[in-house]
Short mmCIF file of C-alpha atoms and ligand atoms in Angstrom, two decimals:
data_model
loop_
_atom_site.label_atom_id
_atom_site.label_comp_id
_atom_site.label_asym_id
_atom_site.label_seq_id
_atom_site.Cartn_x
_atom_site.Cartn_y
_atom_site.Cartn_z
CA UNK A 1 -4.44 -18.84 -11.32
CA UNK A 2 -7.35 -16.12 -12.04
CA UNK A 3 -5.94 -13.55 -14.13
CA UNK A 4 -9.04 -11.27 -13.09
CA UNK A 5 -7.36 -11.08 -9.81
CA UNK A 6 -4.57 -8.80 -8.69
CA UNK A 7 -1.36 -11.11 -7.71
CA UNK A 8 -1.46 -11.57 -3.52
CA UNK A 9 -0.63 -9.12 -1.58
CA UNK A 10 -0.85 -6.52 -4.02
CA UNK A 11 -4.02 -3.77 -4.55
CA UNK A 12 -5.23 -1.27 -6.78
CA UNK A 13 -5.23 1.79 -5.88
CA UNK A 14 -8.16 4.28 -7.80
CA UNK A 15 -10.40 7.74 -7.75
CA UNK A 16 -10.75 8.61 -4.25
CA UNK A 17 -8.49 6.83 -2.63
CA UNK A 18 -5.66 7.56 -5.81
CA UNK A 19 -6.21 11.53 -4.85
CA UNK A 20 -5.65 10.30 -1.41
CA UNK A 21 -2.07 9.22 -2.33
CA UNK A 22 -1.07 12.10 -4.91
CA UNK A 23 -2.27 14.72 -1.74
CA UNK A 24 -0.22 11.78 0.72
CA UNK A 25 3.19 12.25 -1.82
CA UNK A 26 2.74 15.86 -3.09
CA UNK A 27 2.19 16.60 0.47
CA UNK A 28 5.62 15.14 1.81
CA UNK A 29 7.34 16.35 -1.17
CA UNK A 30 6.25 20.03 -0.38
CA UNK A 31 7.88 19.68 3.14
CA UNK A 32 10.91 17.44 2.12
CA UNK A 33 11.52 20.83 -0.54
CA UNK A 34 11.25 23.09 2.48
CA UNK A 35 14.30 21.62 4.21
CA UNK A 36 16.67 21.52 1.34
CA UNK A 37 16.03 18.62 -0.14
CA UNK A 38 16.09 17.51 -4.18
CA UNK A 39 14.12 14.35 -6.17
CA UNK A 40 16.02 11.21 -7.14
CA UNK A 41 14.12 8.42 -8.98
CA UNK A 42 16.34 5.45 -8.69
CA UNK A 43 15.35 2.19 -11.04
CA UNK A 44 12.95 -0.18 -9.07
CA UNK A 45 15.52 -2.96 -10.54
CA UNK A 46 18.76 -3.14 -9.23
CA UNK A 47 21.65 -6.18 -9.10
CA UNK A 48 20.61 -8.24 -5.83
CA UNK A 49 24.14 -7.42 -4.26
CA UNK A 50 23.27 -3.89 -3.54
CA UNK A 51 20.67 -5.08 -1.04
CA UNK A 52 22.27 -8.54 0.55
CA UNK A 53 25.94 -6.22 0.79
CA UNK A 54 23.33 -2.75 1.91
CA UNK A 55 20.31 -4.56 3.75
CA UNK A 56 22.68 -7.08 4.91
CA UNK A 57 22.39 -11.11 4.44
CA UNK A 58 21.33 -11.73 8.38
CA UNK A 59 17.93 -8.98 7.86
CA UNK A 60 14.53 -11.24 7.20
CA UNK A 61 14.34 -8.44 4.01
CA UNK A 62 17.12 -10.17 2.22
CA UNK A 63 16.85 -13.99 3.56
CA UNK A 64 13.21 -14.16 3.21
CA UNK A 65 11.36 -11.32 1.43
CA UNK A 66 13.50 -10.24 -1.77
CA UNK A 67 11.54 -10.50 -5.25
CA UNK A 68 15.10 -12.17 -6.82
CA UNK A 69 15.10 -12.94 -10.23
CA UNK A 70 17.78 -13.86 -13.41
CA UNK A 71 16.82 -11.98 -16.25
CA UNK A 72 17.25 -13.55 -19.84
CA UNK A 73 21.13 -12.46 -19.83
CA UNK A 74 21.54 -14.23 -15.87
CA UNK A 75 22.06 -11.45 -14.16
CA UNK A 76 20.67 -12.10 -10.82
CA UNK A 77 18.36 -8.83 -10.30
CA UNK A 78 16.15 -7.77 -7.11
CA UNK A 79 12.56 -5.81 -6.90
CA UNK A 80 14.18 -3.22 -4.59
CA UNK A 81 12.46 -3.85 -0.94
CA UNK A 82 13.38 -0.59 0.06
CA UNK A 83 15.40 2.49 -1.10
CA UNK A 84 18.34 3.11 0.79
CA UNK A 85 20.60 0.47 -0.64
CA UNK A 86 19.85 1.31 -4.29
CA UNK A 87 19.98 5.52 -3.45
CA UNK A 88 23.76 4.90 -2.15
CA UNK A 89 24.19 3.27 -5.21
CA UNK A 90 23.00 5.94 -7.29
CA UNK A 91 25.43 8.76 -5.36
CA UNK A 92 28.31 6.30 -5.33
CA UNK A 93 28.20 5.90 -9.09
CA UNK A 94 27.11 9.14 -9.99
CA UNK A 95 29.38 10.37 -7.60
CA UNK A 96 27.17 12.86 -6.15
CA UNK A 97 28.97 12.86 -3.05
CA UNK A 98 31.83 14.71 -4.89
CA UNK A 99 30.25 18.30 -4.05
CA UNK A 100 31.26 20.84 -1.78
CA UNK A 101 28.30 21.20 0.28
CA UNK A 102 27.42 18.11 2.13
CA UNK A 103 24.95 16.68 3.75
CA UNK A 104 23.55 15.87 -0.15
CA UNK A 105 19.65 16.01 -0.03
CA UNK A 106 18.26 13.58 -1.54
CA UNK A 107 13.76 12.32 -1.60
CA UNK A 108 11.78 9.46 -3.17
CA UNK A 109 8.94 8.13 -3.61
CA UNK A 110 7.98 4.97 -5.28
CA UNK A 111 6.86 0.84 -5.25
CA UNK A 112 8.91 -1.35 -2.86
CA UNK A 113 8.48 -4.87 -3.02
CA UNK A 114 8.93 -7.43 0.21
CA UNK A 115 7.48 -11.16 -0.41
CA UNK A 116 5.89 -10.92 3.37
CA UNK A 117 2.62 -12.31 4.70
CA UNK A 118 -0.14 -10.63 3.76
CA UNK A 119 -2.36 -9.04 6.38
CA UNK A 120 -3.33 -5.50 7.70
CA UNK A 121 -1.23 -2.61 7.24
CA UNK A 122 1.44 -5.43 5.26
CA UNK A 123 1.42 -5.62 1.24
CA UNK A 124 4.01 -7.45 -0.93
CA UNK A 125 3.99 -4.62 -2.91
CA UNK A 126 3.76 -1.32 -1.38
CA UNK A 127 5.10 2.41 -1.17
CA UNK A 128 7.38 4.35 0.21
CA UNK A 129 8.18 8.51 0.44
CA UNK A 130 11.78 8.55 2.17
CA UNK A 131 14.79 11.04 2.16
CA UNK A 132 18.46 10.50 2.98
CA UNK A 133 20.50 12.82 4.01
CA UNK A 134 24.25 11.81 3.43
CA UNK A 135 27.33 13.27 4.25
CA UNK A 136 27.04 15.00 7.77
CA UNK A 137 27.60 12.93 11.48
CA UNK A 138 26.13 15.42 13.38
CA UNK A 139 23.25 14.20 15.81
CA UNK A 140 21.80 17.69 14.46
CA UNK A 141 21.81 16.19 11.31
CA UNK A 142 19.71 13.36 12.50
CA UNK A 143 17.40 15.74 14.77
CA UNK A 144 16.73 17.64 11.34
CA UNK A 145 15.69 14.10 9.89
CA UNK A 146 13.71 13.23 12.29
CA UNK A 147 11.94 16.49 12.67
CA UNK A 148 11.21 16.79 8.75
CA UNK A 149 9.37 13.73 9.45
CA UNK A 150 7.40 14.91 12.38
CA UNK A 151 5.85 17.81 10.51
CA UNK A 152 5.29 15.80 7.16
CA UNK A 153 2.85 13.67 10.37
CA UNK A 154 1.49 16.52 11.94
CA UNK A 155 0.64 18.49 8.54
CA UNK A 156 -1.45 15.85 7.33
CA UNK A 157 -3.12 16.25 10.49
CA UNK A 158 -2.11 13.10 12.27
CA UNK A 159 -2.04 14.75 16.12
CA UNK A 160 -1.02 12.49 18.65
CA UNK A 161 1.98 10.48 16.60
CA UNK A 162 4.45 8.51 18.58
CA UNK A 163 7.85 9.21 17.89
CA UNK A 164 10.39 6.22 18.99
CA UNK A 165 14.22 6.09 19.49
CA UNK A 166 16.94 4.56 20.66
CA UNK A 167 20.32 4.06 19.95
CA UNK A 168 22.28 1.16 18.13
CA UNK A 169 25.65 2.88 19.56
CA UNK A 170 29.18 2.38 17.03
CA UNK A 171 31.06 -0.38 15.74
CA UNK A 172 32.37 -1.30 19.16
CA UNK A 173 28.87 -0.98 20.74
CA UNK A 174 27.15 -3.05 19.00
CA UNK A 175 30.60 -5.71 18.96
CA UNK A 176 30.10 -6.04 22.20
CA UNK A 177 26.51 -6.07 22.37
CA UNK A 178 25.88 -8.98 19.52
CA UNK A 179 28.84 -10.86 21.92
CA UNK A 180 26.01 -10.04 25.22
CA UNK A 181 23.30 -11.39 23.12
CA UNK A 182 25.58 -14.53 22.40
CA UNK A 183 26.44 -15.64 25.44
CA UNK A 184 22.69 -14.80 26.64
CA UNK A 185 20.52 -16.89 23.82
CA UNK A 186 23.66 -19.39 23.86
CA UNK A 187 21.24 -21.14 26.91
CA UNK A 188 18.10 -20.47 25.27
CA UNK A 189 18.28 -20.62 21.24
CA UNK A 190 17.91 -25.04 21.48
CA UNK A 191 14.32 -23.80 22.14
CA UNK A 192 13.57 -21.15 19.99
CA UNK A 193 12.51 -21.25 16.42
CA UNK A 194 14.60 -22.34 13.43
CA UNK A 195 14.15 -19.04 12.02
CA UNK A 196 16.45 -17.62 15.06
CA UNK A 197 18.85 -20.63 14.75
CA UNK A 198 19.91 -19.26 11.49
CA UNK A 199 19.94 -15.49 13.27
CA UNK A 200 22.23 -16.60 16.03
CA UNK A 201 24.32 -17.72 13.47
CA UNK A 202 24.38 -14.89 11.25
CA UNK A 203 23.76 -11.90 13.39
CA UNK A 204 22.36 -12.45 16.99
CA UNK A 205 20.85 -8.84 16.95
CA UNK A 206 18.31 -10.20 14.42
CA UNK A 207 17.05 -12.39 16.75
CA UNK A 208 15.45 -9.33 18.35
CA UNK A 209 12.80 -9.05 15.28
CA UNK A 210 11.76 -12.77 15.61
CA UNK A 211 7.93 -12.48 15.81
CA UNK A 212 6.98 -16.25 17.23
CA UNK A 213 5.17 -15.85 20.36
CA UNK A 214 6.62 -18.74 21.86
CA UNK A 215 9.95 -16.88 21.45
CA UNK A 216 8.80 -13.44 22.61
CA UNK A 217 9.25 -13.83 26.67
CA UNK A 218 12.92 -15.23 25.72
CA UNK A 219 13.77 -12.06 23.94
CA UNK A 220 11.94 -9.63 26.17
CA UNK A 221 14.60 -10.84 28.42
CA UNK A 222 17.63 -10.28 26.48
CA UNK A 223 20.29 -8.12 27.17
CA UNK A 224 19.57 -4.21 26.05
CA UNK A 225 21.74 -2.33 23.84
CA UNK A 226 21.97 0.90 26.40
CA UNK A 227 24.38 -1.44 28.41
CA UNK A 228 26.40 -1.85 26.04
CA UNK A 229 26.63 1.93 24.52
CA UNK A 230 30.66 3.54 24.30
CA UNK A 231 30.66 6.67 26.09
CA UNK A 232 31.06 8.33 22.94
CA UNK A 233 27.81 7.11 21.28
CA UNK A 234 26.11 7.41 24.78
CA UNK A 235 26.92 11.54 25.00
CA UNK A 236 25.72 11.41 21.26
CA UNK A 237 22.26 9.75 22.32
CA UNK A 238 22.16 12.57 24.65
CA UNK A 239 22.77 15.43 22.30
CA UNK A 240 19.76 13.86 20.20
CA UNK A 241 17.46 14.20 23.16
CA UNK A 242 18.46 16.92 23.72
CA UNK A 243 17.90 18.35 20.58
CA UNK A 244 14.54 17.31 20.10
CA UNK A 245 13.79 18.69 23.69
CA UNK A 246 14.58 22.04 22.44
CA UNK A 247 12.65 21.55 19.30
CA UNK A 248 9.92 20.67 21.31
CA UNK A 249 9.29 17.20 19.40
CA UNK A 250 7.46 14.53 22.02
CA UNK A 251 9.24 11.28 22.00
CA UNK A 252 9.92 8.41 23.99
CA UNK A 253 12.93 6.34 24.27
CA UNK A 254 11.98 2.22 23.48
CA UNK A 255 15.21 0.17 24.36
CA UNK A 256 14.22 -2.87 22.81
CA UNK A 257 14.01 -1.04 19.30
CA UNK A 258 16.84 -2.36 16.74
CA UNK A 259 15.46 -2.03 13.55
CA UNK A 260 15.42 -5.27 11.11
CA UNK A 261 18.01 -3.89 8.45
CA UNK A 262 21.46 -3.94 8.82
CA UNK A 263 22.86 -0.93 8.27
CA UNK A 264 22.08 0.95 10.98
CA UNK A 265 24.22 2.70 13.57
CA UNK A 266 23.61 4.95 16.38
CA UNK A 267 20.14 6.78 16.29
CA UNK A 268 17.10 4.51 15.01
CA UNK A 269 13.18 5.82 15.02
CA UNK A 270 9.71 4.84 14.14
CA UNK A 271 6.89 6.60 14.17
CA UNK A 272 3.37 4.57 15.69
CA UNK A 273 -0.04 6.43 15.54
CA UNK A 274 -3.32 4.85 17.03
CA UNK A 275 -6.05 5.77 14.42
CA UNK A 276 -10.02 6.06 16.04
CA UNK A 277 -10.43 2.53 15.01
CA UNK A 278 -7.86 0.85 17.18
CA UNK A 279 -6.46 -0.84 13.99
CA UNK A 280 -2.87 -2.16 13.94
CA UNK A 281 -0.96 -1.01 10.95
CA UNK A 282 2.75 -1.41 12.37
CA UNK A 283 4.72 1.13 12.04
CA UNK A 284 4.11 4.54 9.86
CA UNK A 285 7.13 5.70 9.35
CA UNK A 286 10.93 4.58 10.50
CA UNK A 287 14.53 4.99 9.76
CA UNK A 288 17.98 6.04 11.36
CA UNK A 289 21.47 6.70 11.11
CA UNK A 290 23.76 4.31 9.41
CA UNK A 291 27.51 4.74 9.38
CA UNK A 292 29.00 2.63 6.91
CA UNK A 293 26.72 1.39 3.86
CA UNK A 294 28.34 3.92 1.73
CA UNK A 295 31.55 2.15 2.08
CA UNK A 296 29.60 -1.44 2.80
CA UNK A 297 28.31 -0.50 -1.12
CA UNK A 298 32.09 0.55 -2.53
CA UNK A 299 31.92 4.16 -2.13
CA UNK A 300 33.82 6.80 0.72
CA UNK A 301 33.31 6.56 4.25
CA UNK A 302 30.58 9.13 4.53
CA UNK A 303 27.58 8.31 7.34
CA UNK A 304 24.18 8.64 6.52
CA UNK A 305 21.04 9.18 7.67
CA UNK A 306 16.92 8.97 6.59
CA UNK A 307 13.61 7.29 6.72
CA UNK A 308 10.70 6.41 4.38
CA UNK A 309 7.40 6.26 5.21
CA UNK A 310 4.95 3.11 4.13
CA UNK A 311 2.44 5.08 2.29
CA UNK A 312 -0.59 2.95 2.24
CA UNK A 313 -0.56 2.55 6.12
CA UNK A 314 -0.91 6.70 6.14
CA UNK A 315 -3.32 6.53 3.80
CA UNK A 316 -5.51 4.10 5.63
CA UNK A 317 -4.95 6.33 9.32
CA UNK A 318 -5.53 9.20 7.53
CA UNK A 319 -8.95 7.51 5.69
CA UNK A 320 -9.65 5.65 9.20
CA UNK A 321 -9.81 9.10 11.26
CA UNK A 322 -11.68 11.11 8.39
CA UNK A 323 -8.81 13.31 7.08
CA UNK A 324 -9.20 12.72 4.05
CA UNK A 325 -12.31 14.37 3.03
CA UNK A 326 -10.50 17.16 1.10
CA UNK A 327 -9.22 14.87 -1.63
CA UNK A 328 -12.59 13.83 -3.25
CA UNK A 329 -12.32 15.17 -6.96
CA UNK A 330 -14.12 18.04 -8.14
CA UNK A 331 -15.08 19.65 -11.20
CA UNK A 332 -15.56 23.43 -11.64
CA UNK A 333 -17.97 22.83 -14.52
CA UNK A 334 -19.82 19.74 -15.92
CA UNK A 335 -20.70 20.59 -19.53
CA UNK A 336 -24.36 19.19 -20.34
CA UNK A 337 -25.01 19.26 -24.37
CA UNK A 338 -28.49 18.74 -25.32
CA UNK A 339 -28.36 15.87 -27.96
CA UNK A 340 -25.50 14.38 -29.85
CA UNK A 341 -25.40 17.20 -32.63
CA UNK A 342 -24.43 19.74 -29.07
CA UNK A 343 -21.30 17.44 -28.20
CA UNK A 344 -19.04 18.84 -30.18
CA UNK A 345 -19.70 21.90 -29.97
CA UNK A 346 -19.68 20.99 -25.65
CA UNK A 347 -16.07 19.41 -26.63
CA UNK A 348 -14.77 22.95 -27.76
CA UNK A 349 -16.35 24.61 -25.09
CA UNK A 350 -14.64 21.81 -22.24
CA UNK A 351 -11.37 22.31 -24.59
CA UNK A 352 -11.09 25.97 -24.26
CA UNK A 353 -12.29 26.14 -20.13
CA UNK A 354 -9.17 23.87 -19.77
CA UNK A 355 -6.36 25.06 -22.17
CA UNK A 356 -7.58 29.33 -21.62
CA UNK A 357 -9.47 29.15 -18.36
CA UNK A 358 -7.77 26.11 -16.51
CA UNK A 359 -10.79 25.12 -15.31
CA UNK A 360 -11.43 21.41 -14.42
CA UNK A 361 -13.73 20.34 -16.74
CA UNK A 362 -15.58 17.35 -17.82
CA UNK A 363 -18.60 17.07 -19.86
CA UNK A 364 -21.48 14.74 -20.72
CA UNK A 365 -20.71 12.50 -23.66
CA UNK A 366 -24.19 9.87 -23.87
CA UNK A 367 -27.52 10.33 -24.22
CA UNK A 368 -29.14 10.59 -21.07
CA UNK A 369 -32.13 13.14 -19.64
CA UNK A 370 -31.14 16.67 -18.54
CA UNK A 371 -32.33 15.53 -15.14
CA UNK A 372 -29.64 12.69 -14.79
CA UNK A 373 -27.05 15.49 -16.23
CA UNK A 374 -27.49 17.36 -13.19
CA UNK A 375 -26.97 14.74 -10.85
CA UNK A 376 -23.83 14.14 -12.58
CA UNK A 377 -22.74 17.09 -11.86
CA UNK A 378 -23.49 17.14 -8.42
CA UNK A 379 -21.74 13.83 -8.03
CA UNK A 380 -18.65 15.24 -9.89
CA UNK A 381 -18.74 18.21 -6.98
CA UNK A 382 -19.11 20.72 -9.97
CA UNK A 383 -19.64 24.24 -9.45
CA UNK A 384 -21.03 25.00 -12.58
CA UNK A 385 -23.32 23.41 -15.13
CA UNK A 386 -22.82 24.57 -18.75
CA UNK A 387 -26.13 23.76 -20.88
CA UNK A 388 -25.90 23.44 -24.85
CA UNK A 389 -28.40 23.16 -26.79
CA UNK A 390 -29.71 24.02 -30.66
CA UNK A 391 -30.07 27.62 -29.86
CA UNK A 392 -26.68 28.41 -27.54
CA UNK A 393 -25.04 26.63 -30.75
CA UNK A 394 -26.40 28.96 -33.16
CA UNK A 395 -25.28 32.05 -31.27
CA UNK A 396 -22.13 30.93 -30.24
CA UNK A 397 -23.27 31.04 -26.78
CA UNK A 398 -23.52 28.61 -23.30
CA UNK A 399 -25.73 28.43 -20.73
CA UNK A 400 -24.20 28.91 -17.22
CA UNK A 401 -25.95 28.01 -13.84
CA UNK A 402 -24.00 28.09 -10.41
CA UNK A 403 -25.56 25.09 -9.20
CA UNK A 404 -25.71 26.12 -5.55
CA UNK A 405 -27.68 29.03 -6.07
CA UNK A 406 -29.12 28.02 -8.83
CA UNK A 407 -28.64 31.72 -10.59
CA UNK A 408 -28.23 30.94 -14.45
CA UNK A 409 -26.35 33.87 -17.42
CA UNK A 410 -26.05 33.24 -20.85
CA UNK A 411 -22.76 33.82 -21.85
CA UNK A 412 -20.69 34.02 -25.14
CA UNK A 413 -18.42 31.66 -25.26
CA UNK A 414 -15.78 34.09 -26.31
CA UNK A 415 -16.70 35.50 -22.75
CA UNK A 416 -17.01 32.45 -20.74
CA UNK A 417 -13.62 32.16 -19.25
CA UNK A 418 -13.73 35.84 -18.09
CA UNK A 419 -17.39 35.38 -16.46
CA UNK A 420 -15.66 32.52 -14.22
CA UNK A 421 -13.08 34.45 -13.71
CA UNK A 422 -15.24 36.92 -12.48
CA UNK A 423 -18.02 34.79 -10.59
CA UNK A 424 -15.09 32.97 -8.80
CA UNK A 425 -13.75 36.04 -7.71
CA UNK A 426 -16.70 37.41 -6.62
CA UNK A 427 -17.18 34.31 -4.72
CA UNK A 428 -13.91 35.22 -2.88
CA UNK A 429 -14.76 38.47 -2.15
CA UNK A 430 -17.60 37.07 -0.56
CA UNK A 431 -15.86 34.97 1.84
P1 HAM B 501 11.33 -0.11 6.97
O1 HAM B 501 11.04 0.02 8.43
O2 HAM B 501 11.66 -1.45 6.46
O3 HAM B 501 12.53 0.89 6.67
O4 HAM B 501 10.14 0.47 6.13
C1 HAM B 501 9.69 1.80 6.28
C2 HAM B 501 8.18 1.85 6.35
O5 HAM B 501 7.61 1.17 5.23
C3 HAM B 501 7.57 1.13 7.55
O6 HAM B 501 7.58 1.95 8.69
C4 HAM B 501 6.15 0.88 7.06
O7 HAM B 501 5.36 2.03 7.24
C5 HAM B 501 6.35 0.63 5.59
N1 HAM B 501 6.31 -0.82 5.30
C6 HAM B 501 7.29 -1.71 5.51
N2 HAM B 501 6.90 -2.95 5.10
C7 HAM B 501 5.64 -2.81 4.61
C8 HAM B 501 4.70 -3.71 4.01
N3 HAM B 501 4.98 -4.98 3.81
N4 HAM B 501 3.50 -3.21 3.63
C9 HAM B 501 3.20 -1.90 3.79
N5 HAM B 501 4.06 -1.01 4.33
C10 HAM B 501 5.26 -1.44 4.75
C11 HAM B 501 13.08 1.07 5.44
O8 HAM B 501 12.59 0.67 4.40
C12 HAM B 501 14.32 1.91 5.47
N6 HAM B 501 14.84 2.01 4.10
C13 HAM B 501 14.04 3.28 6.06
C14 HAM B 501 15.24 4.17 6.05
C15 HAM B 501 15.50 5.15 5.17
N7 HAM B 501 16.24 4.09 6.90
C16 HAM B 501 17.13 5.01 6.58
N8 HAM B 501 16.70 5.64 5.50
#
């Protein structure tokens, strides 16, 4: 074990590409607030139950990928993999439900953890931005959900996203569907891999996320969930197309979509996006409807429906097809004090800009040539360069140079937020 390395499948995340993120989450929060939607900030530990009853024991998230633990009291305790288990939690004790204006709202944002193998796009510990929206059946409902997500995409400026759906039906759907799949990988599952033994055990419809090759023309084959659809979750389907036809949102219908958590009823989605590079990341986004993990969990009967986002695979679309170049960090002045007896005087000057002015400021704190200063502050992205020397400290005084022009003012500093003021807004007037 090197303790200089971060644990597998894990990564740090810093200056540029930490802006990236903040500008990623503050972005999707911004939108999520638009549609009517409020912050939750569940604990990232929660008892393992929530997600083996919530995920469901046949997913490869709870028989594989869980981060499960016993803490020094033995409670058995779980690294959430993903939010949705531990938010119904959250309403069902804090019985947010109980409110008389339903569908409840709800966003996050935060680590998940999934012990998965490491490779592109596919961290063990990674983030999510997700809503739920709980309380409300309507296929509306879901068209809202899905549409919140769309423009969170297109926002960022990722043109050209594919939106998927299909539809995991009802109860008695999918009943008759996992019976299909049954008596279909009944002649086929002494050849496939031990993985999928288990699945046709558990829950047949997991066999559908088996990723073995050797498996894959087996499954392509399988039985599809459309022929299996009630007509009441087939005219629902429709109204969802139909929806998003009239809010103009591009999608295509993927049969062979299921979704590897359990939960899940009627509409499911994923968003795909080919980045310039051609890089596979999986999926950006995905979630759907699910009808009875409130109850599954020990609360009412109340359907939900959501999706979360993997954060670091936006991040790297975003990075791959140069969208990004708005986040680098910039200063609007880089305060350069001319010897060490200057820096204090610099750290008052920095101190009011920020607290008075709320300027971004940062200043130079070693010893280093007024030459190097400036290319500091050009690296920074300042605006301004703020020179202190003997004399500027002796008459209470700064000197200020716009660094693209070049034009320089000595300034009081008693003066100093109003002259930014000013040369900013002159700036915009400019424009
Ligand atoms: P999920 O499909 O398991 O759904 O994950 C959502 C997103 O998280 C994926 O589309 C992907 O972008 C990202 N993701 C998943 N695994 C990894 C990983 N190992 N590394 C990096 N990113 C990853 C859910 O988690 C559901 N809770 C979504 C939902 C919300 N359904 C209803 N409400």
């Amino acid at each position: 074990m090197d303790i200089i390395n971060n644990v597998k499948g894990t990564h740090d995340v810093f200056l540029d590409e930490n802006n990236a993120y903040e500008m990623v989450e503050s972005m999707m929060k911004s939108i999520a607030e638009l549609y009517g939607y409020n912050g939750v900030r569940p604990p990232v530990l929660e008892y393992s139950q929530v997600f083996s009853r919530g995920v469901g024991e046949s997913s490869d998230i709870v028989r594989k990928e869980m981060y499960t633990f016993l803490d020094k009291g033995g409670r058995e305790l779980t690294l959430r993999p993903e939010f949705t288990a531990g938010i119904m939690r959250l309403v069902i004790q804090n019985k947010l439900y109980a409110t008389n204006e339903l569908p409840l709202k709800l966003y996050y944002n935060g680590p998940v953890f999934r012990y998965e193998r490491p490779q592109l796009g596919r961290y063990r510990q990674f983030n999510q931005f997700g809503v739920e929206s709980i309380g409300n059946n309507s296929p509306i409902n879901d068209v809202e959900v899905i549409v919140l997500a769309y423009t969170i995409l297109c926002s960022l400026g990722l043109e050209g996203v594919t939106l998927k759906i299909n539809t995991l039906g009802d109860d008695v759907s999918r009943d008759n569907y996992r019976k299909a799949l049954k008596e279909y990988f009944a002649k086929h599952i002494g050849n496939m891999c031990e993985d999928c033994k288990s699945r046709y055990e558990l829950n047949p419809l997991r066999i559908l996320d088996c990723k073995v090759s050797e498996d894959r023309p087996i499954i392509d084959k399988a039985p599809k969930i459309g022929d299996y659809l009630s007509e009441q979750s087939k005219l629902r389907f429709e109204d969802v197309k139909d929806a998003l036809d009239t809010l103009q949102i591009p999608y295509e219908v993927d049969d062979g979509l299921v979704r590897g958590l359990d939960y899940y009823s009627e509409t499911v989605f994923e968003f795909h996006y080919k980045s310039k590079t051609g890089a596979n990341y999986g999926a950006i986004g995905a979630g759907g409807h699910y009808g009875k993990l409130m109850q599954e969990l020990g609360g009412p009967e109340m359907p939900g429906v959501g999706f979360s986002f993997g954060i670091e695979r936006i991040v790297s679309v975003l990075k791959d097809d140069s969208l990004l170049e708005d986040t680098k960090s910039s200063l609007d002045a880089y305060i350069m004090p001319l010897g060490s007896e200057s820096l204090l005087f610099a750290e008052e000057v920095a101190v009011l800009l920020r607290n008075s002015g709320g300027y971004r400021v940062d200043l130079c704190f070693d010893k280093t040539k007024i030459s190097n200063m400036f290319k500091r502050a050009t690296n920074k992205g300042a605006k301004f360069g703020i020179i202190i020397g003997e004399d500027e400290i002796n008459n209470e005084s700064v000197i200020l140079k716009k660094l693209d022009t070049q034009e320089q003012f000595t300034v009081k500093v008693d003066d100093l937020v109003n002259k930014l003021d000013e040369l900013y807004d002159m700036e915009e007037g400019n424009k």
